[in-house]
Structure formats: C-alpha cells, structure tokens
Amino acid sequence: MNTVVLLTLTGLGLAALYFLVASGLSLVFGLADVLNFAHGLFLGVGAYATWWAAGNLPGAGPDGFGFVVAVAFGVLAGTLVAVLVELVLIRPLYSRTIEQVLVTVGLSLAGVALLQAVWGADPRPFPRPEWTRQVTPVLGAKVPNAGLLLIVAAALVLAAILAFLRFTRYGLVIRAGVENREMVTALGIDVRKAFTLVFAIGGAAAALAGALGGVYFGSVSPGQGGSLLIFAFIVVVIGGMGSVVGSAYAAVAVGLLQQFVNYYGTSGLGDVCVVALLAVVLLLRPQGIAGKVAVA
Amino acid sequence: MTNSVVDKAVETPAASAPAGPEPSRLSRLRPFLPLVALAVAAILPYSTLHLPGIFEGPLNSPGTLQLLAICLVFGGLAAGYDLLFGRTGMLSFGHALYFAAGVYGTDILVTRAGLPLWLAALFTLTGGTILAALLGAIALRTVGIAFAMVTLAFAQVGAILVARDFGGLTGGEEGLPLDVSGLPAALVGVTNTVNLYWLALAYLAVVVLVVHRVAASPTGRVLAGLRDDERRIGVLGLDPYRFKLVAFTLAGGLAAGGGVVYCLIVGGASPHITSSELTLSLLVMVVLGGPGTRWGPVLGGVLYMYLDHRLTAFGSSGAVDALPGWLSAPLSQPLFVLGTVFILAVYFFPGGLATLTSRLTPLRTALRTSTRRPH
C-alpha cells in the first residue's frame, strides 16, 4: 500500500512536469500548427536562469522568499525568450508551417549548444530550498516534497490556463483559433497577437517546468529539456493536439504508467510501455483522447 | 515546398534520358558528370595531395580517408532520407532508428553472435527493412505533424533500449566496440582504411542510384504527387497509404545499409547515433542541400558531416581562442554554428545549395549586361 501511494504520487509529480511542458506545446500546435522543437530550450533557459538568479541576483537565493524570486526570474527569462523567438523567427514565416518547424529545429540545436558553451555540458547542482529535500508522510508513504510541489504547481497552472481560456477575450480568440483559424482571421481578428501570447504562456509554463524540474532532479544540464520534450510530444499526441485538458489526462496516464512499470518491471521498460500506449491510442483513436475528429 | 523544388524533381527523368536532337556539347556531357565525379572520388585515395586547413593529413592518410568515408555515408543517408522528406513530403523524425538498427545489428551479430560479416550484414539489412515496414505501417495511420511525433517516439524506444542495455547486448552508455577477429582482413586495420572508403563510396553510389531510379519511375511520380496534394492521388484511385509505406520501408532499408557500413568505418557502435539529434541532423543536411533535388541532399550530407568534424578542431584552434570569450565559446560548439547556418538557410536559401546556381543567374546576367553597356 505504501509503495502504491508513493509510486502514485511520484508518478503524478512526473506527470506534472510533462503537463507543464506539454500544455504550451499543445496550445502552440493547436493554434499556430507549429511543432515547436525549441520548446525544450525554453525549459533549459528557465532552469539556468533560476540557477543563475539564486546565486547572483540580489534578493534571490536558494531558500524561502529568495527562491520564489529566483523562480520568478527564471519564468520571466523563459517567457521573454519565447516571445522573442515568436517575434523574430516564427512570425516572418507566417503560415509557412514546415519552414517554421525547421527553424525551431535549428534553434533547438543552436540553443542547446549555446547553453553548453556558456555553462558546460556537465550537470550543475541546483539550488533548492531545504524543505524540498525532505519527505512528507502521506497515508504511511514518505513522499518527497519536490514531487508534491510540482503537482501543486501543475494544478495551479492548469486552473490558470483554463480560466484564461474560458473567461478572457484573448482566451476566446485562442479557443476559436484552435477550432478554425481561417474563420477567426476572416472575422478580422489578428490571430498573430494570439500567437505571441500563446508562445509566451507556453514559454512561461516550460520555464516553470525547468525551474521545478531542477528542484525535482537536483541538477540542471543543457540536454534536460530535450529528453523531457520527447515525452511531452507523446503526451500531446495522446491527449489530442490543441487540447489542454487532454494533455493533462495524458500526462497523468503517461506519468503513472512510466513510474509503475519502471518499479515493478525493469528500469526503462516503463518508457517503452509509454510508446506502446501511444501506438495503441493511435490505432484506436488517431485524433487522441480529447482531440478534434479531423486531424490536420 | 516551393515550386522550384517541384520542377526540379519533375525534370529528373528527362535529364537521364538519351540526349535530344540538337544538344549543346555541355548538355551532351551532363549525364556523364556523376560518373566522372564517381571516378574522381574513387581514385582520390591514390593522391598524396596535402590540403592544409581543409584536412589534417594528406588525402591518402587514414585519418582523412576515415573522415571522407563518414562524410560519404552521411551523404548517402541524407539522400535516402530525402526519399521521405523531399520527394514524398513525409516529415519523419525517427530515421535515426533504422540507421542505428543497422549499426547495432551488425555489431551485435558479429561481436555477440560471432556470425561472419556477410551473414550479419544480410540479417541486419533484412531486419532493418522489416522493422521499417512494421513501424511505418503503424505510424502512417497519422499524417503531418502527428506522423513526425509518432516516428520520433518509436525512435526514442530504440534509444532507450540501447541506453538501458537490455540483455547486456548493446553495452549501454559505453557502446559496443566491433570484434574484428572474424572480419575479412581487407576491412581491418588502419592501413586498410582505403577499403572502407571505397565501401562508403559504393554505398553512396547505390543509394543515389536507387533513389534516382525510384524518383524517375511511375512510383516516383506518385510519391511526388503525394507530396504536392495527397487527395488528388486518392481521387486517381491509388492508395496513398501503400505508396507511402513503400517509400518508408525503402528509406528504412537504405538507412540500415548505411548503418552496416558506418559500423565498419568507426569500428563499433555508440549510443549517440540512436538520439533524435541524428534525425534532426539528417533534416538539416537535406534542407541545407536542397530537398527533392538530384544532388542537394548528398552535398548537404557530405558538407554537414565535414563541418561537424572540422568545426570541433576549428573551435579549439588558436584563431578562435584568441577571440573574446563571449564569441569563442559558442564558436567552439559545432552544433551552434550549424544550427545558426541552418536557420539562416531556411530564411534566405529555401531551395538549399542545389538552387544556388539558379539563384545567382539574375546577378550574373546583371553583371554581364552592365559590363557590355560601354560598347
């Protein structure tokens, strides 16, 4: 029982990480049709900016309120990079989808190499508050606090994104744009502003994932974003592209499956099972669990 | 992608046909130019020419020959990948899997199972092709970006299987050095690097031949049609799924063949060839060279691999070290330079290197008229 509770909660922690990366990816894909390969870079920027801020920014530090400032700085940096990428690289190639994907591919290669050039290829120990290293007893299981932090953060982000999409004017534009971009454009609404906004939201969520992932893993390295990104892609496809709620469901399924199979089977088998799940979902329901019936 | 790419692909059958009624001397020679290039490449190892700055040793030194052989293999790989991307319009992000299947298949069958090389190569080729057919059959249920993601996921399984070292077959993170005791003597040892170079050249020639034959065949026209408008092919009563699966399987088999050759050249397998980064590199090669063109992908592949290897040496050279830190650190990362060049290429050279000459034509005519004007 203890093990099951522990595995469930650590699995949900992993799911939270996947969701934070996948939600932005899914929104960007749903609205702009861009598969953003540079999304892992936003995560890396968030992680390194938080790491840098905790050591160098006045008022920021590895503990208490200082850590909140450091994470806020990291999220801000990730958001800025995402907005810059959209304005400088993606926007000039408006509606040339393949070229946009290619540019993000180039950016993912160059960006990760740049991080590596500045901070080296080896993992750096991540500054984390003392309490995230401890465990909390839940139903008799000792659950690491870092995982609980991730779950709470992801739940807050999910609620915030849903509220934004449901109750604000821009949320309405984005929801309509995901459904039918041509129609929204024909109504005289500038979808491109929504593109920038969606990139900013995605960048912020990914940067938060980078900062909290640093706490969860205890270290930060340039390639971290890339390896998480592939599972985030899987989550996006299973969840149905463009659906934030679908991403949340899929992230939970993927995180739990991975954690349980890795524990009860051999290590690494869980990752393989996740891809098997992807294959099964595609065979039964090619549009994903919450996707539109017609896929692009 | 662009119309110029389409036109290039359509004109290919004409270029290989017998010369027309009144061709100029140059256009009569054109079909033989690839043969000339092949002959030059084949006799290259006999040259002791030293090109300082371009290669470290003379052309016939083992180090240079090995670098050239790797470049040639990747030229072939890129040409095979272009069968998917440039000619059929399928954006696969899992091509590294079939290449890695070739490398690890050969390595495991020779080193662990002790099979003779020719048998190992045969099994690996067959296995790689069947793998591509099976996974392609599932992945092709989706289209567009979803297809890209699914192929990426499948390739990721390969990377996990290799890295986690299931059954102790792959050697995990350390990789698996090739056991050379059972190999033919002509392929072993530093002095025999030249044979590996010829093997790589032969692989490149075979891939180019196969890709061009397919592109010029009726199947190739269906593939080009799929790239331009899939619905139209469906309306013609042809099954897009079947044609795409044929292209996917063929490209997978070609990549597995490249893996066999690569395994011999570098003498083993290491897990980094299973990474998605390799597929992304293939995409970069094809786009840099020119997707759907005759020689673009080959050029792109050779050039990319050359730069990837040489930029590392360039990055640690004195010229770069003398630069200020904020400039020399990124320049010492080959992927930073290549990624940046790639982004610029997407913006400014959508057709890649292959269309460079036609893009320069207006400039040349402008220059010619401006020099004539004084007369």
XYZ file of C-alpha atoms in Angstrom:
671
model
C 0.000 0.000 0.000
C 2.775 2.366 0.999
C 4.609 1.639 -2.216
C 1.481 2.179 -4.298
C 0.829 5.573 -2.668
C 4.449 6.572 -3.121
C 4.524 5.441 -6.759
C 1.225 7.210 -7.440
C 2.455 10.493 -6.010
C 5.891 10.369 -7.654
C 4.173 9.370 -10.887
C 1.891 12.385 -10.553
C 4.960 14.549 -9.925
C 6.427 13.336 -13.204
C 3.036 13.864 -14.858
C 3.057 17.443 -13.556
C 6.404 18.035 -15.235
C 5.146 16.564 -18.518
C 1.977 18.621 -18.312
C 3.878 21.877 -17.792
C 5.922 21.205 -20.936
C 3.068 19.720 -22.973
C 0.412 22.357 -22.257
C 2.323 25.106 -24.048
C 3.373 22.752 -26.825
C -0.225 21.696 -27.342
C -1.602 25.253 -27.397
C 1.084 26.441 -29.806
C 0.440 23.465 -32.032
C -3.328 23.814 -31.870
C -3.323 27.496 -32.753
C -0.301 28.018 -34.964
C 0.212 24.469 -36.335
C 3.857 24.716 -35.275
C 5.517 21.724 -33.711
C 7.916 23.642 -31.535
C 11.192 21.754 -31.268
C 12.697 24.685 -29.407
C 10.263 24.203 -26.524
C 12.918 22.256 -24.635
C 15.129 25.314 -24.956
C 12.594 27.439 -23.025
C 12.782 24.838 -20.292
C 16.569 24.979 -20.296
C 16.531 28.791 -20.196
C 14.109 28.729 -17.246
C 16.247 26.239 -15.361
C 19.545 28.046 -15.959
C 18.070 31.480 -15.272
C 16.696 30.251 -11.935
C 20.038 28.638 -11.141
C 21.875 31.847 -12.045
C 19.472 34.095 -10.140
C 19.728 32.038 -6.948
C 23.466 32.609 -6.949
C 23.820 36.130 -8.340
C 20.608 38.148 -8.221
C 20.293 40.379 -5.155
C 17.303 39.354 -3.069
C 17.184 35.898 -4.618
C 18.588 32.766 -3.036
C 18.123 29.065 -2.623
C 15.710 29.382 0.288
C 12.395 30.877 1.354
C 11.241 34.048 -0.412
C 14.558 34.293 -2.220
C 13.781 31.071 -4.040
C 10.417 32.438 -5.163
C 12.245 35.449 -6.607
C 14.740 33.168 -8.353
C 11.946 31.065 -9.892
C 10.072 34.207 -10.934
C 13.230 35.432 -12.639
C 13.598 32.057 -14.406
C 9.992 32.097 -15.599
C 10.367 35.686 -16.796
C 13.519 34.777 -18.733
C 11.799 31.781 -20.359
C 8.795 33.920 -21.286
C 10.991 36.625 -22.809
C 12.946 34.112 -24.877
C 9.694 32.536 -26.089
C 8.254 35.918 -27.103
C 11.500 36.849 -28.855
C 11.541 33.544 -30.725
C 7.969 34.093 -31.876
C 8.510 37.696 -32.966
C 11.921 37.283 -34.612
C 11.894 33.746 -36.003
C 8.354 32.388 -36.268
C 6.341 35.444 -37.304
C 8.233 36.236 -40.546
C 7.355 32.752 -41.774
C 3.626 33.213 -41.119
C 1.570 30.257 -42.419
C 4.648 28.509 -43.841
C 4.358 25.691 -41.329
C 7.159 23.404 -42.490
C 9.645 26.272 -42.512
C 8.530 27.279 -39.026
C 9.147 23.754 -37.752
C 12.555 23.722 -39.472
C 13.520 26.995 -37.804
C 12.632 25.603 -34.380
C 14.738 22.520 -35.195
C 17.720 24.738 -35.959
C 17.046 26.760 -32.845
C 16.897 23.665 -30.654
C 20.322 22.573 -31.938
C 21.914 26.024 -31.686
C 20.254 26.977 -28.393
C 21.271 23.854 -26.511
C 24.812 24.215 -27.896
C 24.816 27.809 -26.657
C 23.761 26.762 -23.146
C 26.501 24.159 -23.270
C 29.047 26.715 -24.439
C 28.234 29.043 -21.558
C 27.729 26.628 -18.675
C 29.413 23.429 -19.865
C 27.916 20.044 -20.691
C 28.076 18.604 -17.170
C 25.071 18.788 -14.830
C 25.226 21.595 -12.268
C 23.877 21.119 -8.724
C 20.609 23.022 -8.463
C 19.957 25.377 -5.543
C 16.846 24.072 -3.822
C 15.103 25.059 -0.631
C 15.860 22.853 2.331
C 12.232 21.715 2.741
C 12.052 20.313 -0.813
C 14.716 17.768 0.122
C 12.552 16.394 2.923
C 9.652 13.981 2.770
C 6.051 14.281 3.906
C 4.194 11.221 5.210
C 1.047 10.601 3.157
C -1.030 7.512 4.112
C 2.093 5.923 5.527
C 4.281 6.600 2.495
C 7.192 9.038 2.643
C 6.681 11.304 -0.358
C 9.431 13.719 -1.460
C 8.278 17.326 -1.124
C 9.717 18.290 -4.518
C 7.175 16.000 -6.199
C 4.300 17.493 -4.198
C 5.478 20.982 -5.145
C 5.346 20.002 -8.830
C 1.834 18.554 -8.501
C 0.525 21.713 -6.806
C 2.247 23.962 -9.364
C 0.883 21.985 -12.320
C -2.640 22.011 -10.874
C -2.427 25.789 -10.423
C -1.119 26.251 -13.977
C -3.892 24.029 -15.369
C -6.525 26.013 -13.493
C -4.985 29.321 -14.577
C -4.800 28.346 -18.250
C -8.361 27.022 -18.249
C -9.650 30.170 -16.535
C -7.744 32.311 -19.019
C -9.121 30.382 -21.978
C -12.669 30.413 -20.641
C -13.127 33.874 -19.153
C -10.977 36.316 -21.126
C -11.376 37.781 -24.575
C -7.989 36.518 -25.720
C -8.841 33.104 -24.373
C -11.903 33.163 -26.585
C -9.794 34.117 -29.614
C -7.348 31.306 -28.878
C -10.096 28.723 -28.394
C -11.740 29.810 -31.623
C -8.386 29.870 -33.403
C -7.634 26.300 -32.390
C -11.025 25.266 -33.783
C -10.749 27.159 -37.054
C -8.014 29.676 -37.690
C -9.253 30.792 -41.107
C -12.654 31.674 -39.715
C -11.159 33.783 -36.926
C -8.904 35.588 -39.401
C -11.854 36.169 -41.717
C -13.714 37.854 -38.853
C -10.978 40.473 -38.794
C -9.257 39.345 -35.611
C -5.460 39.467 -35.632
C -4.510 35.906 -34.756
C -0.836 36.821 -34.700
C -1.181 38.643 -31.388
C -2.719 35.455 -30.039
C 0.283 33.519 -31.426
C 2.685 35.672 -29.434
C 0.532 35.313 -26.352
C 0.356 31.540 -26.686
C 4.122 31.369 -27.131
C 4.547 33.479 -24.007
C 2.228 31.221 -21.984
C 3.976 28.108 -23.299
C 7.395 29.595 -22.599
C 6.392 30.531 -19.058
C 4.995 27.060 -18.319
C 8.086 25.385 -19.787
C 10.414 27.675 -17.836
C 8.496 26.862 -14.652
C 8.925 23.181 -15.511
C 12.653 23.844 -15.902
C 12.951 25.560 -12.527
C 10.857 22.993 -10.642
C 12.408 20.135 -12.610
C 15.761 21.373 -11.347
C 14.409 21.027 -7.806
C 12.982 17.592 -8.612
C 16.135 16.176 -10.219
C 18.570 18.162 -8.056
C 20.677 19.259 -11.015
C 20.448 21.136 -14.296
C 22.105 20.240 -17.614
C 21.754 21.587 -21.174
C 20.195 18.411 -22.572
C 17.483 18.107 -19.891
C 14.848 19.937 -21.921
C 15.392 17.754 -24.971
C 14.882 14.469 -23.153
C 11.710 15.713 -21.436
C 10.451 17.123 -24.719
C 10.055 13.732 -26.350
C 7.733 12.530 -23.597
C 5.915 15.843 -23.807
C 5.398 15.201 -27.528
C 3.955 11.801 -26.695
C 1.650 13.413 -24.116
C 0.490 15.956 -26.696
C -0.309 13.282 -29.285
C -2.104 11.012 -26.811
C -4.037 13.928 -25.348
C -5.131 15.260 -28.695
C -3.282 18.205 -30.186
C -4.568 21.601 -29.143
C -6.408 20.334 -26.072
C -5.002 21.452 -22.718
C -7.347 19.194 -20.745
C -6.395 16.274 -22.983
C -2.733 16.994 -22.235
C -3.489 16.871 -18.502
C -5.222 13.477 -18.773
C -2.477 12.091 -20.999
C 0.277 13.429 -18.735
C -1.267 11.630 -15.742
C -1.615 8.393 -17.731
C 1.958 8.581 -19.034
C 3.492 9.556 -15.681
C 1.729 6.829 -13.713
C 2.349 4.122 -16.316
C 6.025 5.016 -16.522
C 6.527 5.079 -12.756
C 4.665 1.821 -12.008
C 6.173 -0.226 -14.837
C 9.655 1.076 -14.103
C 9.225 -0.035 -10.493
C 7.529 -3.406 -10.942
C 9.244 -4.277 -14.238
C 12.795 -3.500 -15.254
C 14.022 0.057 -15.306
C 13.408 1.526 -18.755
C 10.503 -0.794 -19.513
C 8.095 1.954 -18.407
C 9.409 4.272 -21.106
C 8.844 1.565 -23.696
C 5.308 0.974 -22.369
C 4.556 4.673 -22.814
C 5.358 4.398 -26.510
C 3.279 1.211 -26.716
C 0.392 3.188 -25.175
C 0.919 5.819 -27.856
C 0.732 3.157 -30.579
C -2.460 1.685 -29.077
C -4.133 5.102 -28.769
C -3.223 5.912 -32.368
C -4.589 2.617 -33.638
C -7.884 3.025 -31.776
C -8.311 6.807 -31.879
C -5.866 8.575 -34.225
C -7.011 12.044 -33.103
C -6.014 11.453 -29.459
C -8.248 11.109 -26.414
C -9.592 14.670 -26.424
C -8.731 15.716 -29.973
C -10.887 17.045 -32.733
C -12.247 14.322 -35.008
C -10.491 15.652 -38.092
C -6.731 15.841 -37.689
C -4.585 18.038 -39.876
C 7.711 23.137 -50.519
C 8.412 25.647 -53.233
C 7.638 25.396 -56.880
C 11.268 25.320 -57.877
C 11.741 22.128 -55.891
C 8.811 20.525 -57.639
C 10.099 21.498 -61.072
C 13.498 20.057 -60.260
C 12.015 16.725 -59.303
C 9.834 16.595 -62.381
C 12.668 17.298 -64.765
C 14.846 14.468 -63.459
C 13.565 11.755 -65.825
C 14.353 13.986 -68.786
C 17.893 14.553 -67.599
C 18.702 10.861 -67.566
C 17.060 10.187 -70.941
C 19.205 9.951 -74.120
C 20.347 13.331 -75.401
C 17.798 15.225 -77.516
C 18.116 16.136 -81.197
C 20.432 19.178 -81.037
C 22.092 19.342 -77.660
C 24.989 21.618 -76.937
C 28.277 19.932 -76.079
C 27.903 20.585 -72.368
C 24.395 19.184 -72.083
C 25.529 16.070 -74.000
C 28.209 15.543 -71.361
C 25.898 16.245 -68.420
C 24.562 12.718 -67.905
C 28.159 11.525 -67.533
C 29.192 14.095 -64.953
C 28.116 11.905 -61.993
C 30.252 9.093 -63.449
C 33.213 11.452 -63.713
C 32.678 12.552 -60.120
C 32.459 8.904 -59.040
C 35.723 8.105 -60.858
C 37.473 11.089 -59.291
C 36.221 10.089 -55.837
C 37.343 6.503 -56.452
C 40.929 7.422 -57.371
C 41.149 10.095 -54.652
C 42.962 7.799 -52.161
C 45.884 7.466 -54.611
C 46.608 11.169 -54.267
C 49.110 12.363 -51.680
C 47.897 15.945 -52.083
C 48.128 17.905 -48.866
C 45.415 20.491 -48.288
C 46.408 22.411 -45.178
C 43.437 23.789 -43.253
C 40.948 21.537 -45.054
C 42.305 18.188 -43.908
C 44.834 17.453 -41.229
C 46.924 14.971 -43.198
C 47.443 14.249 -46.899
C 44.444 12.845 -48.776
C 45.623 9.239 -48.569
C 46.276 9.286 -44.822
C 43.966 7.021 -42.802
C 42.549 9.901 -40.731
C 41.490 11.883 -43.785
C 40.120 8.799 -45.512
C 38.054 7.892 -42.483
C 36.591 11.391 -42.280
C 35.809 11.268 -46.016
C 34.221 7.832 -45.618
C 31.960 9.100 -42.812
C 31.024 12.086 -44.979
C 30.140 9.772 -47.872
C 27.982 7.513 -45.675
C 26.050 10.532 -44.429
C 25.719 11.804 -47.990
C 24.015 8.500 -48.758
C 21.906 8.615 -45.588
C 20.723 12.126 -46.389
C 19.841 11.063 -49.941
C 17.823 8.159 -48.521
C 16.093 10.421 -46.014
C 15.235 12.799 -48.840
C 13.205 9.986 -50.403
C 10.862 10.578 -47.458
C 11.150 14.294 -46.832
C 11.960 15.944 -50.150
C 10.328 13.538 -52.566
C 7.277 12.263 -50.706
C 6.747 15.104 -48.243
C 6.833 12.857 -45.176
C 8.405 14.525 -42.163
C 9.826 11.560 -40.267
C 11.703 12.296 -37.065
C 12.685 8.702 -36.451
C 15.062 7.921 -39.281
C 17.956 7.522 -36.845
C 16.278 4.323 -35.616
C 16.855 2.414 -38.868
C 20.409 3.675 -39.160
C 21.059 2.656 -35.543
C 19.411 -0.713 -36.235
C 21.986 -1.194 -38.991
C 24.913 -0.211 -36.786
C 23.870 -2.138 -33.683
C 22.508 -5.089 -35.688
C 25.831 -5.638 -37.442
C 27.798 -5.058 -34.275
C 25.731 -7.425 -32.119
C 25.558 -10.188 -34.738
C 29.312 -10.061 -35.351
C 30.542 -9.402 -31.818
C 27.990 -11.232 -29.673
C 26.752 -13.953 -32.021
C 30.027 -14.452 -33.896
C 28.407 -14.516 -37.331
C 30.535 -13.875 -40.436
C 30.200 -10.319 -41.690
C 28.278 -11.031 -44.877
C 25.648 -13.010 -42.987
C 25.394 -10.357 -40.265
C 25.006 -7.653 -42.908
C 22.314 -9.658 -44.696
C 20.335 -10.270 -41.495
C 20.719 -6.653 -40.435
C 19.508 -5.322 -43.771
C 16.508 -7.638 -43.760
C 15.745 -6.908 -40.132
C 16.048 -3.149 -40.577
C 13.747 -3.224 -43.584
C 11.130 -5.336 -41.796
C 11.325 -3.031 -38.769
C 10.731 -0.012 -41.006
C 7.774 -1.759 -42.657
C 6.158 -2.673 -39.318
C 6.637 0.687 -37.612
C 5.773 2.556 -40.799
C 2.505 0.618 -41.024
C 1.506 1.989 -37.598
C 2.963 5.485 -37.918
C 1.377 6.081 -41.325
C -2.071 5.899 -39.767
C -1.367 9.500 -38.850
C -0.379 12.334 -41.157
C 1.626 15.530 -40.973
C 2.946 16.612 -37.616
C 1.397 13.689 -35.735
C 3.357 11.360 -38.014
C 6.538 13.246 -37.123
C 5.832 12.854 -33.418
C 4.990 9.154 -33.665
C 8.134 8.300 -35.611
C 10.079 10.309 -33.040
C 8.514 8.279 -30.237
C 9.389 4.969 -31.915
C 12.973 6.092 -32.406
C 13.048 7.049 -28.745
C 12.239 3.454 -27.793
C 15.286 2.390 -29.771
C 17.402 4.922 -27.905
C 16.051 3.684 -24.543
C 16.615 0.026 -25.440
C 20.201 0.793 -26.400
C 20.954 3.024 -23.425
C 19.405 0.698 -20.806
C 21.336 -2.246 -22.221
C 18.542 -4.857 -22.115
C 20.012 -8.350 -22.029
C 23.539 -6.928 -21.937
C 23.572 -6.796 -25.747
C 24.338 -3.178 -26.546
C 26.928 -2.206 -23.952
C 24.733 0.662 -22.697
C 26.330 4.078 -22.408
C 29.799 2.778 -23.252
C 28.740 1.445 -26.633
C 29.896 -1.783 -28.192
C 33.283 -1.997 -29.951
C 33.246 -4.239 -33.014
C 35.020 -7.576 -32.604
C 37.283 -7.579 -35.655
C 38.678 -11.112 -35.291
C 36.050 -12.652 -37.574
C 36.031 -9.895 -40.182
C 37.682 -10.140 -43.618
C 41.309 -8.990 -43.319
C 40.825 -6.350 -46.025
C 38.450 -4.375 -43.763
C 40.574 -4.430 -40.616
C 43.426 -2.195 -39.551
C 44.489 1.372 -40.147
C 46.279 0.562 -43.412
C 43.037 -0.773 -44.874
C 41.030 2.415 -44.255
C 41.094 2.940 -48.002
C 38.924 -0.162 -48.498
C 36.379 1.225 -46.060
C 36.452 4.491 -48.001
C 35.609 2.607 -51.193
C 32.894 0.728 -49.372
C 31.367 4.028 -48.255
C 31.627 5.364 -51.804
C 29.907 2.239 -53.109
C 27.124 2.686 -50.540
C 26.617 6.300 -51.594
C 26.533 5.284 -55.259
C 23.971 2.542 -54.590
C 21.701 4.868 -52.591
C 21.861 7.596 -55.210
C 21.145 5.064 -57.943
C 18.179 3.573 -56.075
C 16.707 6.956 -55.103
C 17.036 8.313 -58.637
C 15.618 5.168 -60.214
C 12.640 5.281 -57.857
C 12.128 9.002 -58.396
C 12.176 8.524 -62.180
C 9.792 5.567 -62.098
C 5.972 5.785 -62.129
C 6.095 5.148 -58.363
C 8.307 8.223 -58.009
C 5.683 10.354 -59.760
C 3.045 9.073 -57.370
C 5.336 9.987 -54.466
C 5.834 13.493 -55.882
C 2.064 13.689 -56.255
C 1.617 12.707 -52.610
C 3.953 15.497 -51.606
C 2.041 18.084 -53.614
C -1.539 17.002 -52.986
C -2.375 13.732 -51.321
C -6.105 13.950 -52.015
C -5.524 14.108 -55.740
C -3.662 10.784 -55.615
C -6.578 9.290 -53.698
C -9.028 10.612 -56.292
C -6.978 8.907 -59.023
C -7.807 5.618 -57.344
C -4.339 4.990 -55.934
C -3.854 4.115 -52.297
C -1.637 6.815 -50.683
C -1.017 4.616 -47.638
C 0.548 1.841 -49.699
C 2.853 4.144 -51.643
C 3.964 5.962 -48.524
C 4.676 2.656 -46.822
C 6.797 1.560 -49.787
C 8.834 4.776 -49.589
C 9.165 4.500 -45.810
C 10.297 0.870 -45.958
C 12.750 1.523 -48.759
C 14.265 4.519 -46.960
C 14.492 2.482 -43.752
C 16.303 -0.337 -45.573
C 18.739 2.116 -47.160
C 19.447 3.659 -43.749
C 20.085 0.214 -42.254
C 22.575 -0.443 -45.063
C 24.317 2.810 -44.184
C 24.461 1.592 -40.600
C 26.307 -1.561 -41.658
C 28.953 0.489 -43.463
C 29.202 3.055 -40.662
C 29.722 0.304 -38.078
C 32.724 -0.967 -40.063
C 34.186 2.510 -40.570
C 34.108 3.595 -36.931
C 34.667 0.057 -35.630
C 31.700 -0.215 -33.309
C 28.503 1.382 -32.087
C 27.889 4.159 -29.583
C 24.515 5.214 -28.163
C 24.620 8.774 -29.540
C 23.698 7.514 -33.029
C 20.293 6.488 -31.669
C 19.456 10.005 -30.488
C 16.774 12.111 -32.123
C 19.526 14.638 -32.753
C 20.790 12.431 -35.585
C 17.437 12.595 -37.367
C 17.345 16.335 -36.858
C 20.847 16.480 -38.366
C 19.617 14.497 -41.391
C 16.818 17.021 -41.809
C 19.327 19.850 -41.594
C 21.529 18.146 -44.223
C 18.642 17.721 -46.646
C 17.322 21.261 -46.202
C 20.810 22.763 -46.463
C 21.466 20.788 -49.645
C 18.070 21.213 -51.240
C 15.152 18.824 -50.672
C 13.897 16.920 -53.692
C 16.867 17.841 -55.867
C 19.218 15.379 -57.548
C 22.434 16.127 -55.689
C 21.417 18.549 -52.977
C 20.928 16.044 -50.141
C 24.206 14.270 -50.951
C 26.077 17.568 -50.956
C 24.333 18.651 -47.779
C 25.164 15.400 -46.001
C 28.828 15.435 -47.001
C 29.244 19.101 -46.144
C 27.408 18.848 -42.811
C 29.455 15.916 -41.587
C 32.656 17.557 -42.751
C 31.793 20.784 -40.909
C 30.639 18.888 -37.832
C 34.028 17.187 -37.582
C 36.191 20.087 -38.646
C 34.427 22.758 -36.588
C 35.398 20.877 -33.449
C 39.041 21.146 -34.479
C 38.482 24.730 -35.603
C 36.826 25.578 -32.287
C 39.869 24.503 -30.301
C 42.321 26.165 -32.679
C 44.356 29.242 -31.781
C 42.389 31.564 -34.071
C 39.188 31.019 -32.102
C 40.880 31.031 -28.708
C 42.252 34.490 -29.459
C 38.702 35.868 -29.770
C 36.942 37.271 -26.695
C 35.221 34.668 -24.532
C 31.625 35.509 -25.450
C 32.478 34.850 -29.094
C 34.869 31.912 -28.876
C 32.700 29.793 -26.564
C 29.735 29.498 -28.965
C 32.031 29.117 -31.985
C 33.678 26.100 -30.382
C 30.285 24.345 -30.453
C 29.783 22.832 -33.934
C 26.038 22.492 -33.364
C 25.728 26.190 -32.567
C 27.372 27.136 -35.849
C 25.451 24.532 -37.849
C 22.120 25.391 -36.202
C 22.611 29.087 -36.933
C 23.650 28.407 -40.532
C 20.566 26.217 -40.864
C 18.187 28.909 -39.582
C 19.726 31.432 -41.977
C 19.435 28.896 -44.813
C 15.717 28.370 -44.114
C 15.202 32.130 -44.408
C 17.444 33.034 -47.290
C 18.007 29.831 -49.322
C 14.729 27.920 -49.224
C 15.875 25.656 -52.075
C 19.222 24.861 -50.449
C 22.657 24.669 -52.034
C 21.323 22.908 -55.122
C 19.445 26.011 -56.248
C 22.355 28.314 -55.569
C 23.431 28.500 -59.228
C 19.953 29.336 -60.492
C 19.568 31.921 -57.740
C 22.791 33.576 -58.859
C 21.699 33.707 -62.513
C 19.979 37.130 -62.249
C 23.129 38.511 -60.657
C 25.302 37.103 -63.425
C 23.085 38.418 -66.198
C 23.027 41.790 -64.480
C 26.811 41.793 -64.315
C 27.124 40.742 -67.950
C 24.795 43.467 -69.233
C 26.486 46.103 -67.110
C 29.916 45.182 -68.490
C 28.572 45.194 -72.059
C 26.936 48.582 -71.801
C 30.081 50.683 -72.569
C 30.363 49.144 -76.085
